[in-house]
Amino acid sequence: MRAKRISLMGFVIFVCLFVPATGFAELRVVATLPVLADIARQVGGRHVTVQALAKGTEDPHYVIPRPSLIAAVSRADLFVELGLQFELW
């Protein structure tokens, strides 16, 4: 069975419609690129903690999946990626 991925727009709709404003647990979001991490921060605001796997100065094609990055991905509640086989994740 193929793992389902949630799109950024799907995440926004989910947050707006199904999650009440009070009692909202902070989500851990991991994004592959800094630009995606910034979008997640703008959408989630104070309700999310966001980590980008690649730095802005790195070529995303050549980011080596270090153990610390893999651990961050495994602890994440939401994983945001560009797709199109752009990243190694």
PDB file of C-alpha atoms in Angstrom:
ATOM      1  CA  MET A   1       0.000   0.000   0.000  1.00  0.00           C
ATOM      2  CA  ARG A   2       1.441   3.342  -1.006  1.00  0.00           C
ATOM      3  CA  ALA A   3       1.965   5.877   1.778  1.00  0.00           C
ATOM      4  CA  LYS A   4      -0.295   8.883   1.427  1.00  0.00           C
ATOM      5  CA  ARG A   5       1.208  12.336   1.394  1.00  0.00           C
ATOM      6  CA  ILE A   6      -0.530  15.472   2.489  1.00  0.00           C
ATOM      7  CA  SER A   7      -0.139  18.543   0.331  1.00  0.00           C
ATOM      8  CA  LEU A   8       0.487  21.952   1.825  1.00  0.00           C
ATOM      9  CA  MET A   9      -2.959  23.110   0.740  1.00  0.00           C
ATOM     10  CA  GLY A  10      -4.498  20.013   2.315  1.00  0.00           C
ATOM     11  CA  PHE A  11      -2.668  20.848   5.531  1.00  0.00           C
ATOM     12  CA  VAL A  12      -4.029  24.398   5.506  1.00  0.00           C
ATOM     13  CA  ILE A  13      -7.574  23.190   4.905  1.00  0.00           C
ATOM     14  CA  PHE A  14      -7.231  20.599   7.672  1.00  0.00           C
ATOM     15  CA  VAL A  15      -5.990  23.180  10.154  1.00  0.00           C
ATOM     16  CA  CYS A  16      -8.697  25.697   9.269  1.00  0.00           C
ATOM     17  CA  LEU A  17     -11.635  23.311   9.276  1.00  0.00           C
ATOM     18  CA  PHE A  18     -10.965  20.509  11.708  1.00  0.00           C
ATOM     19  CA  VAL A  19      -8.672  21.799  14.428  1.00  0.00           C
ATOM     20  CA  PRO A  20     -10.172  24.085  17.062  1.00  0.00           C
ATOM     21  CA  ALA A  21      -8.264  27.263  17.885  1.00  0.00           C
ATOM     22  CA  THR A  22      -7.974  26.351  21.563  1.00  0.00           C
ATOM     23  CA  GLY A  23      -6.236  23.221  22.745  1.00  0.00           C
ATOM     24  CA  PHE A  24      -4.255  22.949  19.531  1.00  0.00           C
ATOM     25  CA  ALA A  25      -1.131  20.901  20.171  1.00  0.00           C
ATOM     26  CA  GLU A  26       2.030  22.263  18.607  1.00  0.00           C
ATOM     27  CA  LEU A  27       2.940  20.378  15.446  1.00  0.00           C
ATOM     28  CA  ARG A  28       6.501  19.434  14.594  1.00  0.00           C
ATOM     29  CA  VAL A  29       7.020  20.157  10.904  1.00  0.00           C
ATOM     30  CA  VAL A  30      10.083  19.132   8.919  1.00  0.00           C
ATOM     31  CA  ALA A  31      10.576  20.576   5.444  1.00  0.00           C
ATOM     32  CA  THR A  32      13.215  19.591   2.938  1.00  0.00           C
ATOM     33  CA  LEU A  33      13.904  23.145   1.731  1.00  0.00           C
ATOM     34  CA  PRO A  34      14.160  26.452   3.604  1.00  0.00           C
ATOM     35  CA  VAL A  35      11.507  28.038   1.389  1.00  0.00           C
ATOM     36  CA  LEU A  36       9.048  25.264   2.269  1.00  0.00           C
ATOM     37  CA  ALA A  37       9.929  25.667   5.947  1.00  0.00           C
ATOM     38  CA  ASP A  38       9.167  29.377   5.710  1.00  0.00           C
ATOM     39  CA  ILE A  39       5.782  28.677   4.110  1.00  0.00           C
ATOM     40  CA  ALA A  40       4.976  26.210   6.896  1.00  0.00           C
ATOM     41  CA  ARG A  41       5.961  28.830   9.515  1.00  0.00           C
ATOM     42  CA  GLN A  42       3.737  31.437   7.869  1.00  0.00           C
ATOM     43  CA  VAL A  43       0.781  29.042   7.690  1.00  0.00           C
ATOM     44  CA  GLY A  44       1.185  27.472  11.131  1.00  0.00           C
ATOM     45  CA  GLY A  45       2.255  30.567  13.042  1.00  0.00           C
ATOM     46  CA  ARG A  46       2.771  29.942  16.738  1.00  0.00           C
ATOM     47  CA  HIS A  47       1.198  26.493  16.508  1.00  0.00           C
ATOM     48  CA  VAL A  48       4.153  24.849  14.743  1.00  0.00           C
ATOM     49  CA  THR A  49       7.849  24.310  15.184  1.00  0.00           C
ATOM     50  CA  VAL A  50       9.560  24.009  11.837  1.00  0.00           C
ATOM     51  CA  GLN A  51      12.944  22.612  10.829  1.00  0.00           C
ATOM     52  CA  ALA A  52      14.453  22.721   7.346  1.00  0.00           C
ATOM     53  CA  LEU A  53      16.703  19.816   6.380  1.00  0.00           C
ATOM     54  CA  ALA A  54      18.745  21.755   3.823  1.00  0.00           C
ATOM     55  CA  LYS A  55      20.392  25.103   4.368  1.00  0.00           C
ATOM     56  CA  GLY A  56      19.795  27.939   1.941  1.00  0.00           C
ATOM     57  CA  THR A  57      23.378  27.688   0.708  1.00  0.00           C
ATOM     58  CA  GLU A  58      23.199  23.950  -0.071  1.00  0.00           C
ATOM     59  CA  ASP A  59      22.239  22.321  -3.345  1.00  0.00           C
ATOM     60  CA  PRO A  60      19.126  20.276  -2.439  1.00  0.00           C
ATOM     61  CA  HIS A  61      20.196  17.487  -4.796  1.00  0.00           C
ATOM     62  CA  TYR A  62      23.256  16.781  -2.658  1.00  0.00           C
ATOM     63  CA  VAL A  63      22.020  17.044   0.931  1.00  0.00           C
ATOM     64  CA  ILE A  64      23.348  13.974   2.692  1.00  0.00           C
ATOM     65  CA  PRO A  65      20.792  12.359   5.043  1.00  0.00           C
ATOM     66  CA  ARG A  66      22.761  12.482   8.300  1.00  0.00           C
ATOM     67  CA  PRO A  67      21.482  10.583  11.365  1.00  0.00           C
ATOM     68  CA  SER A  68      20.371  13.831  13.021  1.00  0.00           C
ATOM     69  CA  LEU A  69      18.246  14.741   9.996  1.00  0.00           C
ATOM     70  CA  ILE A  70      16.740  11.264   9.810  1.00  0.00           C
ATOM     71  CA  ALA A  71      15.836  11.482  13.515  1.00  0.00           C
ATOM     72  CA  ALA A  72      14.149  14.844  12.916  1.00  0.00           C
ATOM     73  CA  VAL A  73      12.090  13.353  10.087  1.00  0.00           C
ATOM     74  CA  SER A  74      11.054  10.377  12.206  1.00  0.00           C
ATOM     75  CA  ARG A  75       9.836  12.682  15.026  1.00  0.00           C
ATOM     76  CA  ALA A  76       7.927  15.020  12.698  1.00  0.00           C
ATOM     77  CA  ASP A  77       4.141  15.227  12.698  1.00  0.00           C
ATOM     78  CA  LEU A  78       4.189  16.642   9.164  1.00  0.00           C
ATOM     79  CA  PHE A  79       6.792  16.210   6.405  1.00  0.00           C
ATOM     80  CA  VAL A  80       6.781  18.826   3.634  1.00  0.00           C
ATOM     81  CA  GLU A  81       8.690  18.140   0.439  1.00  0.00           C
ATOM     82  CA  LEU A  82       8.769  19.589  -3.027  1.00  0.00           C
ATOM     83  CA  GLY A  83       8.518  16.203  -4.696  1.00  0.00           C
ATOM     84  CA  LEU A  84       9.256  15.519  -8.350  1.00  0.00           C
ATOM     85  CA  GLN A  85      12.311  13.509  -7.178  1.00  0.00           C
ATOM     86  CA  PHE A  86      14.069  16.773  -6.364  1.00  0.00           C
ATOM     87  CA  GLU A  87      15.184  15.668  -2.900  1.00  0.00           C
ATOM     88  CA  LEU A  88      16.700  12.391  -1.713  1.00  0.00           C
ATOM     89  CA  TRP A  89      14.010  11.879   0.919  1.00  0.00           C
TER      90      TRP A  89
END
